[in-house]
Coordinates of C-alpha atoms in Angstrom, one line a residue:
X8 CA -33.6 -53.3 54.4
X9 CA -35.8 -52.0 51.5
X10 CA -36.6 -48.6 50.2
X11 CA -39.9 -48.1 48.4
X12 CA -40.8 -44.9 46.6
X13 CA -44.4 -44.2 46.0
X14 CA -45.4 -43.6 42.3
X15 CA -46.1 -39.9 43.1
X16 CA -42.7 -39.6 44.9
X17 CA -44.5 -38.2 47.9
X18 CA -43.6 -40.9 50.4
X19 CA -40.7 -43.3 51.1
X20 CA -41.2 -46.6 53.0
X21 CA -38.2 -48.1 54.8
X22 CA -38.6 -51.7 55.9
X23 CA -36.6 -54.7 57.0
X24 CA -36.3 -57.6 54.7
X25 CA -35.5 -60.5 57.1
X26 CA -38.0 -62.4 59.1
X27 CA -36.1 -62.6 62.3
X28 CA -36.0 -58.8 62.5
X29 CA -39.7 -58.4 62.4
X30 CA -40.2 -58.2 66.1
X31 CA -39.4 -54.5 66.4
X32 CA -36.3 -52.5 65.9
X33 CA -35.0 -52.8 62.3
X34 CA -37.8 -55.1 61.2
X35 CA -40.5 -52.5 61.5
X36 CA -41.4 -50.4 58.5
X37 CA -41.2 -46.7 58.6
X38 CA -43.0 -44.4 56.2
X39 CA -41.7 -40.9 55.5
X40 CA -44.1 -38.5 53.9
X41 CA -42.6 -35.9 51.6
X42 CA -44.1 -32.4 51.0
X43 CA -46.3 -32.2 47.9
X44 CA -43.8 -30.5 45.7
X45 CA -41.8 -31.1 42.6
X46 CA -38.6 -33.1 43.2
X47 CA -36.0 -32.0 40.7
X48 CA -33.4 -34.3 39.2
X49 CA -30.8 -32.4 41.1
X50 CA -32.5 -33.1 44.4
X51 CA -33.0 -36.7 43.6
X52 CA -29.4 -37.0 42.5
X53 CA -28.1 -35.6 45.7
X54 CA -30.4 -37.8 47.8
X55 CA -29.2 -40.9 46.0
X56 CA -25.6 -39.7 46.5
X57 CA -26.1 -39.3 50.2
X58 CA -27.6 -42.8 50.5
X59 CA -24.7 -44.2 48.6
X60 CA -22.3 -42.8 51.2
X61 CA -24.4 -44.1 54.1
X62 CA -24.9 -47.6 52.7
X63 CA -21.3 -48.8 53.5
X64 CA -21.8 -48.0 57.2
X65 CA -25.1 -49.9 57.1
X66 CA -23.3 -52.8 55.5
X67 CA -20.5 -52.7 58.1
X68 CA -23.0 -52.6 61.0
X69 CA -25.0 -55.5 59.6
X70 CA -21.8 -57.5 59.0
X71 CA -20.6 -56.9 62.6
X72 CA -24.0 -58.0 64.0
X73 CA -23.8 -61.2 62.0
X74 CA -20.2 -61.9 62.8
X75 CA -20.9 -61.4 66.6
X76 CA -23.8 -63.7 66.5
X77 CA -26.4 -61.0 67.2
X78 CA -29.1 -62.6 65.1
X79 CA -31.6 -62.2 67.9
X80 CA -30.7 -58.5 68.5
X81 CA -33.8 -56.6 67.3
X82 CA -33.6 -53.2 68.9
X83 CA -31.3 -50.2 68.8
X84 CA -30.6 -50.6 72.5
X85 CA -29.4 -54.1 72.0
X86 CA -27.2 -53.1 69.1
X87 CA -25.9 -50.1 71.1
X88 CA -24.9 -52.4 74.0
X89 CA -23.1 -54.8 71.6
X90 CA -21.4 -52.4 69.2
X91 CA -21.9 -48.8 70.2
X92 CA -19.6 -46.5 72.2
X93 CA -20.0 -46.0 75.9
X94 CA -22.8 -43.4 75.6
X95 CA -25.0 -46.2 74.2
X96 CA -24.3 -48.4 77.2
X97 CA -21.3 -50.4 76.0
X98 CA -19.2 -51.4 79.0
X99 CA -16.3 -53.2 77.2
X100 CA -14.4 -52.4 74.1
X101 CA -14.6 -55.7 72.2
X102 CA -17.1 -54.2 69.8
X103 CA -14.9 -51.2 69.2
X104 CA -12.0 -53.4 68.5
X105 CA -14.1 -55.4 66.0
X106 CA -15.0 -52.1 64.3
X107 CA -11.4 -51.1 64.1
X108 CA -10.3 -54.5 62.8
X109 CA -13.1 -54.4 60.2
X110 CA -12.1 -50.8 59.1
X111 CA -8.5 -52.1 58.6
X112 CA -9.8 -54.8 56.3
X113 CA -11.8 -52.3 54.3
X114 CA -8.8 -50.0 54.0
X115 CA -6.7 -52.9 52.8
X116 CA -9.1 -54.1 50.1
X117 CA -9.6 -50.5 49.0
X118 CA -6.1 -50.6 47.6
X119 CA -6.6 -54.0 45.8
X120 CA -7.9 -54.7 42.4
X121 CA -11.2 -56.6 42.3
X122 CA -10.7 -60.2 41.2
X123 CA -11.8 -61.1 37.7
X124 CA -15.2 -62.6 37.5
X125 CA -16.2 -61.5 41.0
X126 CA -19.8 -62.4 41.6
X127 CA -21.6 -59.4 43.1
X128 CA -24.9 -59.7 44.9
X129 CA -27.7 -58.0 42.9
X130 CA -29.2 -56.4 46.0
X131 CA -28.4 -55.5 49.6
X132 CA -30.9 -58.1 50.8
X133 CA -29.0 -60.8 48.9
X134 CA -25.8 -59.6 50.4
X135 CA -27.2 -59.9 53.9
X136 CA -28.7 -63.3 53.2
X137 CA -25.4 -64.7 51.9
X138 CA -23.6 -63.2 54.9
X139 CA -25.9 -65.0 57.3
X140 CA -25.1 -68.3 55.6
X141 CA -21.4 -67.6 56.4
X142 CA -20.5 -67.6 52.7
X143 CA -18.0 -64.7 53.0
X144 CA -14.9 -64.2 55.0
X145 CA -14.3 -60.6 56.2
X146 CA -11.9 -60.0 53.3
X147 CA -14.3 -61.4 50.8
X148 CA -17.0 -59.2 52.3
X149 CA -14.8 -56.2 51.9
X150 CA -14.1 -56.9 48.3
X151 CA -17.8 -57.5 47.6
X152 CA -18.7 -54.2 49.3
X153 CA -16.1 -52.4 47.3
X154 CA -17.4 -53.9 44.0
X155 CA -21.0 -53.1 44.9
X156 CA -20.1 -49.5 45.7
X157 CA -18.1 -49.1 42.4
X158 CA -21.0 -50.6 40.5
X159 CA -23.5 -48.2 42.2
X160 CA -21.2 -45.2 41.4
X161 CA -20.8 -46.3 37.8
X162 CA -24.6 -46.7 37.3
X163 CA -25.3 -43.4 39.0
X164 CA -22.8 -41.7 36.7
X165 CA -24.2 -43.3 33.6
X166 CA -27.7 -42.2 34.6
X167 CA -26.5 -38.6 35.1
X168 CA -25.0 -38.6 31.6
X169 CA -28.1 -40.1 30.1
X170 CA -30.2 -37.4 31.9
X171 CA -28.0 -34.7 30.4
X172 CA -28.3 -36.1 26.9
X173 CA -32.1 -36.3 27.2
X174 CA -32.1 -32.7 28.5
X175 CA -30.0 -31.6 25.5
X176 CA -32.3 -33.3 23.0
X177 CA -35.3 -31.7 24.7
X178 CA -33.7 -28.3 24.6
X179 CA -32.8 -28.6 20.9
X180 CA -36.2 -29.8 19.8
X181 CA -39.2 -27.7 18.7
X182 CA -42.2 -28.1 21.1
X183 CA -45.3 -29.4 19.6
X184 CA -47.3 -26.2 20.4
X185 CA -44.7 -23.9 18.8
X186 CA -44.6 -26.1 15.7
X187 CA -48.4 -26.0 15.5
X188 CA -48.3 -22.2 15.8
X189 CA -45.9 -21.9 12.9
X190 CA -47.9 -24.3 10.7
X191 CA -51.3 -22.6 11.4
X192 CA -49.9 -19.1 10.8
X193 CA -48.2 -20.2 7.6
X194 CA -51.5 -21.6 6.4
X195 CA -53.3 -18.4 7.4
X196 CA -50.8 -16.4 5.2
X197 CA -51.9 -18.3 2.1
X198 CA -55.6 -18.0 2.8
X199 CA -56.1 -14.7 4.5
X200 CA -55.4 -11.4 2.8
X201 CA -55.1 -9.6 6.2
X202 CA -52.3 -11.9 7.1
X203 CA -50.4 -10.8 4.0
X204 CA -50.9 -7.1 4.4
X205 CA -47.7 -5.0 4.0
X206 CA -45.6 -4.5 7.1
X207 CA -45.4 -1.7 7.8
X208 CA -48.0 0.1 5.8
X209 CA -46.6 2.1 2.8
X210 CA -46.8 5.5 4.5
X211 CA -44.6 4.3 7.4
X212 CA -41.8 2.9 5.2
X213 CA -39.6 6.0 5.5
X214 CA -39.5 5.5 9.3
X215 CA -37.6 2.2 8.8
X216 CA -34.4 4.3 8.1
X217 CA -35.2 7.3 10.3
X218 CA -32.4 7.6 12.9
X219 CA -34.6 9.7 15.2
X220 CA -36.5 6.5 16.1
X221 CA -35.3 3.7 18.4
X222 CA -34.4 0.7 16.2
X223 CA -34.4 -2.8 17.5
X224 CA -33.2 -5.8 15.6
X225 CA -34.3 -9.4 16.3
X226 CA -33.3 -12.5 14.3
X227 CA -35.2 -15.7 15.0
X228 CA -37.3 -18.5 13.6
X229 CA -39.4 -18.8 16.9
X230 CA -42.7 -16.9 16.4
X231 CA -43.8 -17.2 20.0
X232 CA -40.5 -16.0 21.3
X233 CA -40.5 -13.0 18.9
X234 CA -44.0 -12.1 20.0
X235 CA -42.9 -11.9 23.6
X236 CA -39.8 -9.9 22.9
X237 CA -41.8 -7.3 20.9
X238 CA -44.7 -7.2 23.3
X239 CA -42.6 -6.8 26.4
X240 CA -40.5 -4.0 24.7
X241 CA -43.5 -2.0 23.7
X242 CA -45.4 -2.4 27.0
X243 CA -42.3 -1.4 29.0
X244 CA -41.6 1.7 26.8
X245 CA -42.4 5.2 27.8
X246 CA -42.5 6.2 24.2
X247 CA -43.8 3.2 22.2
X248 CA -44.5 5.4 19.2
X249 CA -40.7 5.9 18.8
X250 CA -40.0 2.1 18.5
X251 CA -39.2 0.4 15.2
X252 CA -38.7 -3.4 15.2
X253 CA -36.7 -5.1 12.4
X254 CA -37.5 -8.8 12.6
X255 CA -35.4 -11.1 10.4
X256 CA -36.3 -14.8 10.0
X257 CA -35.5 -17.6 7.6
X258 CA -37.5 -18.5 4.5
X259 CA -39.5 -21.3 6.0
X260 CA -40.7 -19.2 8.9
X261 CA -41.3 -16.0 7.0
X262 CA -44.9 -16.5 6.1
X263 CA -45.9 -17.5 9.7
X264 CA -43.9 -14.7 11.3
X265 CA -45.5 -12.1 8.9
X266 CA -49.0 -13.5 9.6
X267 CA -48.5 -13.1 13.4
X268 CA -47.5 -9.4 13.3
X269 CA -50.0 -8.6 10.6
X270 CA -52.9 -10.1 12.6
X271 CA -51.6 -8.8 15.9
X272 CA -50.4 -5.2 15.4
X273 CA -48.6 -3.5 18.2
X274 CA -49.5 0.1 17.3
X275 CA -48.1 2.7 17.8
X276 CA -44.8 0.8 17.4
X277 CA -43.7 -0.2 13.9
X278 CA -42.8 -3.7 12.9
X279 CA -40.9 -4.9 9.8
X280 CA -40.6 -8.6 9.1
X281 CA -38.1 -9.8 6.5
X282 CA -36.7 -13.1 5.5
X283 CA -33.1 -13.8 4.9
X284 CA -33.9 -14.5 1.2
X285 CA -35.2 -10.9 0.9
X286 CA -31.8 -9.3 1.5
X287 CA -30.1 -8.9 -1.8
X288 CA -26.7 -8.6 -0.1
X289 CA -27.0 -11.6 2.1
X290 CA -26.1 -14.4 -0.3
X291 CA -23.9 -17.4 0.2
X292 CA -21.4 -15.8 -2.3
X293 CA -20.9 -12.9 0.0
X294 CA -20.5 -15.0 3.2
X295 CA -18.7 -18.2 1.9
X296 CA -17.4 -19.0 5.4
X297 CA -20.9 -19.5 6.7
X298 CA -21.8 -21.7 3.8
X299 CA -18.8 -23.8 4.8
X300 CA -20.0 -23.9 8.4
X301 CA -23.5 -25.0 7.3
X302 CA -22.5 -27.6 4.8
X303 CA -19.2 -29.0 6.2
X304 CA -19.8 -32.7 7.0
X305 CA -17.6 -32.7 10.0
X306 CA -19.2 -29.6 11.4
X307 CA -22.7 -30.9 11.0
X308 CA -21.7 -34.2 12.5
X309 CA -20.2 -32.4 15.5
X310 CA -23.5 -30.5 16.2
X311 CA -26.0 -33.1 15.1
X312 CA -24.2 -36.4 15.7
X313 CA -24.1 -38.8 18.6
X314 CA -22.4 -36.9 21.5
X315 CA -21.6 -40.1 23.5
X316 CA -20.5 -42.6 20.9
X317 CA -16.8 -42.8 20.8
X318 CA -16.4 -40.3 23.6
X319 CA -14.3 -41.0 26.7
X320 CA -16.5 -40.1 29.6
X321 CA -14.4 -41.7 32.3
X322 CA -12.5 -38.5 33.0
X323 CA -15.3 -36.1 32.3
X324 CA -17.5 -34.7 35.1
X325 CA -21.2 -34.2 34.5
X326 CA -20.7 -30.5 34.7
X327 CA -18.1 -30.5 32.0
X328 CA -20.2 -32.8 29.9
X329 CA -23.2 -30.5 30.2
X330 CA -21.0 -27.6 29.1
X331 CA -19.9 -29.6 26.0
X332 CA -23.5 -30.4 25.1
X333 CA -24.4 -26.7 25.4
X334 CA -21.6 -26.0 23.0
X335 CA -23.1 -28.4 20.5
X336 CA -26.4 -26.7 20.2
X337 CA -27.4 -26.9 16.5
X338 CA -28.3 -23.2 16.5
X339 CA -24.6 -22.4 16.4
X340 CA -24.4 -23.3 12.7
X341 CA -27.5 -21.4 11.8
X342 CA -27.1 -18.3 9.7
X343 CA -29.7 -16.5 11.9
X344 CA -27.4 -16.9 14.8
X345 CA -24.4 -15.3 12.9
X346 CA -26.6 -12.6 11.4
X347 CA -25.7 -9.9 13.9
X348 CA -22.2 -9.7 12.5
X349 CA -23.7 -8.2 9.3
X350 CA -25.8 -5.5 10.8
X351 CA -23.9 -2.6 9.1
X352 CA -24.5 -4.1 5.7
X353 CA -28.1 -5.2 6.4
X354 CA -29.1 -1.7 7.6
X355 CA -26.9 0.7 5.7
X356 CA -28.9 3.8 6.6
X357 CA -29.1 3.2 10.3
X358 CA -26.5 4.7 12.8
X359 CA -27.3 2.9 16.0
X360 CA -29.4 -0.2 16.9
X361 CA -30.1 -2.4 19.9
X362 CA -29.8 -6.1 19.0
X363 CA -32.0 -8.5 21.1
X364 CA -31.9 -12.3 21.4
X365 CA -35.2 -14.1 21.1
X366 CA -35.0 -15.5 24.7
X367 CA -35.1 -12.1 26.5
X368 CA -37.9 -10.2 28.2
X369 CA -37.9 -6.4 28.4
X370 CA -39.0 -5.0 31.8
X371 CA -38.0 -1.4 31.6
X372 CA -37.9 1.5 29.1
X373 CA -34.8 1.0 26.9
X374 CA -34.8 4.4 25.3
X375 CA -31.9 5.6 27.6
X376 CA -29.6 3.1 25.8
X377 CA -29.4 5.4 22.8
X378 CA -28.0 8.1 25.1
X379 CA -25.2 6.0 26.5
X380 CA -21.8 7.4 25.5
X381 CA -19.9 4.5 23.9
X382 CA -16.7 6.6 23.8
X383 CA -16.2 5.9 20.1
X384 CA -16.5 2.1 20.5
X385 CA -18.8 -0.1 18.6
X386 CA -20.5 -2.4 21.1
X387 CA -22.2 -1.5 24.4
X388 CA -22.5 -4.7 26.5
X389 CA -22.6 -6.0 30.1
X390 CA -19.4 -7.6 31.2
X391 CA -19.8 -11.2 32.5
X392 CA -16.7 -11.5 34.8
X393 CA -18.0 -9.5 37.8
X394 CA -20.6 -12.0 39.2
X395 CA -20.3 -14.6 41.9
X396 CA -21.9 -17.6 40.2
X397 CA -19.5 -19.6 38.2
X398 CA -22.0 -20.7 35.5
X399 CA -22.8 -17.4 33.9
X400 CA -21.4 -14.2 35.3
X401 CA -17.8 -15.2 36.2
X402 CA -16.5 -15.7 32.6
X403 CA -13.1 -14.6 31.2
X404 CA -11.7 -15.5 27.8
X405 CA -10.2 -18.6 29.5
X406 CA -13.7 -20.1 29.7
X407 CA -14.2 -19.9 25.9
X408 CA -10.9 -20.6 24.2
X409 CA -8.3 -23.3 24.1
X410 CA -5.3 -21.5 25.3
X411 CA -3.1 -24.6 24.8
X412 CA -3.3 -23.7 21.1
X413 CA -0.4 -21.4 20.1
X414 CA -2.6 -19.2 17.9
X415 CA -5.0 -18.5 20.8
X416 CA -2.2 -18.0 23.3
X417 CA -0.4 -15.6 21.0
X418 CA -3.4 -13.3 20.4
X419 CA -5.6 -13.4 23.5
X420 CA -5.3 -12.7 27.2
X421 CA -6.9 -15.5 29.2
X422 CA -7.8 -13.2 32.1
X423 CA -9.6 -10.6 30.0
X424 CA -13.2 -10.1 30.9
X425 CA -15.9 -11.6 28.6
X426 CA -19.1 -9.8 27.8
X427 CA -22.7 -10.8 27.0
X428 CA -24.4 -11.3 23.7
X429 CA -28.2 -10.9 23.7
X430 CA -28.7 -7.2 24.5
X431 CA -26.2 -5.1 22.7
X432 CA -26.0 -1.4 21.6
X433 CA -24.3 -1.3 18.3
X434 CA -22.9 2.0 16.9
X435 CA -23.1 1.0 13.2
X436 CA -21.5 4.3 12.1
X437 CA -18.4 3.5 14.1
X438 CA -18.6 -0.2 13.1
X439 CA -18.3 0.7 9.4
X440 CA -14.9 2.3 10.1
X441 CA -13.5 -1.0 11.5
X442 CA -12.7 -4.5 10.1
X443 CA -14.8 -6.3 12.7
X444 CA -16.8 -8.4 10.2
X445 CA -13.7 -9.4 8.3
X446 CA -11.9 -10.4 11.5
X447 CA -14.9 -12.5 12.5
X448 CA -14.7 -14.3 9.1
X449 CA -11.0 -14.8 9.4
X450 CA -11.2 -16.5 12.8
X451 CA -14.1 -18.7 11.7
X452 CA -11.9 -19.9 8.9
X453 CA -9.0 -20.5 11.3
X454 CA -11.2 -22.6 13.6
X455 CA -12.4 -24.7 10.7
X456 CA -8.9 -25.3 9.5
X457 CA -7.9 -26.3 13.1
X458 CA -10.8 -28.8 13.2
X459 CA -12.6 -26.8 15.8
X460 CA -9.7 -26.8 18.3
X461 CA -9.6 -23.1 18.9
X462 CA -13.1 -23.0 20.6
X463 CA -16.2 -25.0 20.7
X464 CA -19.0 -22.6 21.7
X465 CA -20.9 -21.0 18.9
X466 CA -20.9 -17.4 17.9
X467 CA -19.6 -15.6 21.0
X468 CA -15.9 -16.7 20.8
X469 CA -15.3 -15.2 17.3
X470 CA -17.2 -12.1 18.4
X471 CA -15.0 -11.8 21.5
X472 CA -12.0 -11.7 19.2
X473 CA -13.6 -9.5 16.5
X474 CA -14.8 -6.9 18.9
X475 CA -11.5 -6.8 20.8
X476 CA -11.0 -3.2 22.2
X477 CA -14.3 -2.2 20.7
X478 CA -16.6 -3.0 23.7
X479 CA -17.9 -0.3 26.1
X480 CA -19.1 -1.9 29.4
X481 CA -22.5 -0.8 30.5
X482 CA -24.2 -1.0 33.9
X483 CA -25.2 -4.6 34.8
X484 CA -28.7 -3.5 35.7
X485 CA -29.4 -3.4 32.0
X486 CA -29.0 -7.1 31.4
X487 CA -29.3 -10.2 33.6
X488 CA -28.2 -13.5 32.2
X489 CA -28.5 -17.1 33.2
X490 CA -32.3 -17.6 33.7
X491 CA -32.0 -20.7 31.5
X492 CA -29.0 -22.1 33.2
X493 CA -29.7 -22.2 36.9
X494 CA -32.8 -22.0 39.2
X495 CA -30.8 -20.1 41.8
X496 CA -31.5 -16.7 40.2
X497 CA -32.8 -14.4 42.8
X498 CA -36.3 -13.0 42.2
X499 CA -35.3 -9.6 43.5
X500 CA -32.5 -9.5 40.9
X501 CA -34.9 -10.4 38.2
X502 CA -37.5 -7.8 39.1
X503 CA -35.0 -4.9 39.1
X504 CA -33.2 -5.7 35.8
X505 CA -34.2 -4.0 32.5
X506 CA -33.6 -7.1 30.3
X507 CA -33.7 -10.6 31.6
X508 CA -32.1 -13.3 29.5
X509 CA -33.1 -17.0 29.5
X510 CA -29.9 -18.0 27.9
X511 CA -29.2 -21.7 28.5
X512 CA -31.2 -24.9 27.9
X513 CA -34.1 -24.2 30.1
X514 CA -36.1 -21.8 27.9
X515 CA -39.4 -20.6 29.4
X516 CA -41.4 -22.1 26.5
X517 CA -40.0 -25.6 27.2
X518 CA -41.1 -28.0 29.9
X519 CA -37.5 -27.7 31.1
X520 CA -38.0 -24.1 32.1
X521 CA -37.8 -23.2 35.8
X522 CA -41.3 -22.7 37.2
X523 CA -40.5 -19.7 39.4
X524 CA -38.9 -17.8 36.5
X525 CA -41.4 -18.7 33.8
X526 CA -44.1 -16.1 34.8
X527 CA -41.8 -13.2 33.9
X528 CA -42.0 -14.5 30.3
X529 CA -45.5 -15.9 30.1
X530 CA -47.1 -12.6 31.2
X531 CA -46.4 -11.3 27.7
X532 CA -47.8 -14.3 25.8
X533 CA -51.0 -13.3 24.0
X534 CA -53.4 -15.9 25.3
X535 CA -56.3 -14.1 23.8
X536 CA -55.1 -15.3 20.3
X537 CA -57.0 -18.2 18.8
X538 CA -53.8 -19.5 17.4
X539 CA -52.2 -19.6 20.9
X540 CA -55.2 -21.3 22.4
X541 CA -55.8 -23.8 19.6
X542 CA -52.1 -24.9 19.7
X543 CA -52.4 -25.4 23.5
X544 CA -49.2 -23.3 24.2
X545 CA -47.8 -24.1 27.6
X546 CA -50.9 -26.0 28.8

């Protein structure tokens, strides 16, 4: 029997491989047409897995036909009369006895180790051909079958790990279009005076510290993502004239980021673009632990090294491996990702801000966030332990920390609810009365000293410790997570949530993004811009 997949993956042809079966029955080919749709790796994986379970039964059936001398049996009716139960026309139980005997043999060899140097047929057709020449005894056939199944499972497992690695590299890379956008805008900054104009204009500078306005903070080096966050916030606002955006980026992206917002103003909202290098306070001397994180060889190797070499994958499930890869995203050692822990120092004149990740989309007016009573606490956030899905919204501290480490076990409750980074209301006035930032630093140092054995996943774990007892839960309708993790997110949930968050590998600006969730993001991409068109963004 042979399976042939068409190049377009829209049809599968199943055909017999032996000449004597070509007179009908198994010998005839059968073509199955598939719907013209995208077949995901998950669907293909499950299909192969099902076929892997079915093949042993096909092997047994073929072996029994051969052993019984049914070489001229070419129809399902004939096979039914020879091997099937009574409802297929079998009038004696000799075939059933043979099946039982053969199952006993398979059960026996299942407990045995495969002989060293066992020569396994390369294909199913070769196995059938060798069986017909009476090359195998029943026990030998059982061992061969076991070896082929183990080989198939091993190859399938290795393919899954390779797929996850490729996905990780794709998610960590910069798409060609976004790289093009940054380069072109940086060049525009050097040659176009309009791209260098002051942001905001001098008469609006006092509003950057006016607490009667709604201040949003965004730290990112992704110009396209930043443009979507700002555009969606302003378009969804009932009072856009009260919005002030503080965008912080790194030195290499500053010119391009400034060019974009200088050439694409979002009046009446106000936008400020600053580079990390423009903050006098934010120096490596003031944050030595982050310098250690960025420059420590072991840390860099952990996030940028070969994630398979030297790793024991025999006892790791693909799901756990995917989680480990997510924890090794290079962004977790970026100063931009840790920047939110310094908000009180970066904006000393502000009392309350909303911090946004660059992979969110705003779909509703967020001004009511400033009216939420935080009950004297510092951080207003959606809890992530109340949902049904195990990937995103069912997380407690147990999911983030190594509770076998005595330092973690002593200080944390594994069943305590986790909360979400990505859309947070921070009361900076209350924050300045705490030691949250110092606690964050202290635990980063402890994790470095323990060789990253306290936790593996980025900036959220130290924040979960630092903001202990300082988090006020807010209504889940404000923030929906997981749009970059799973394609099972319900559209009705997406449409009714204020902030949707594409956290996870499948960002909407990547080819990995889920097609049915991407339009909620692309609707805010400025396709009228020559820079967007010339860089062929998402074409």
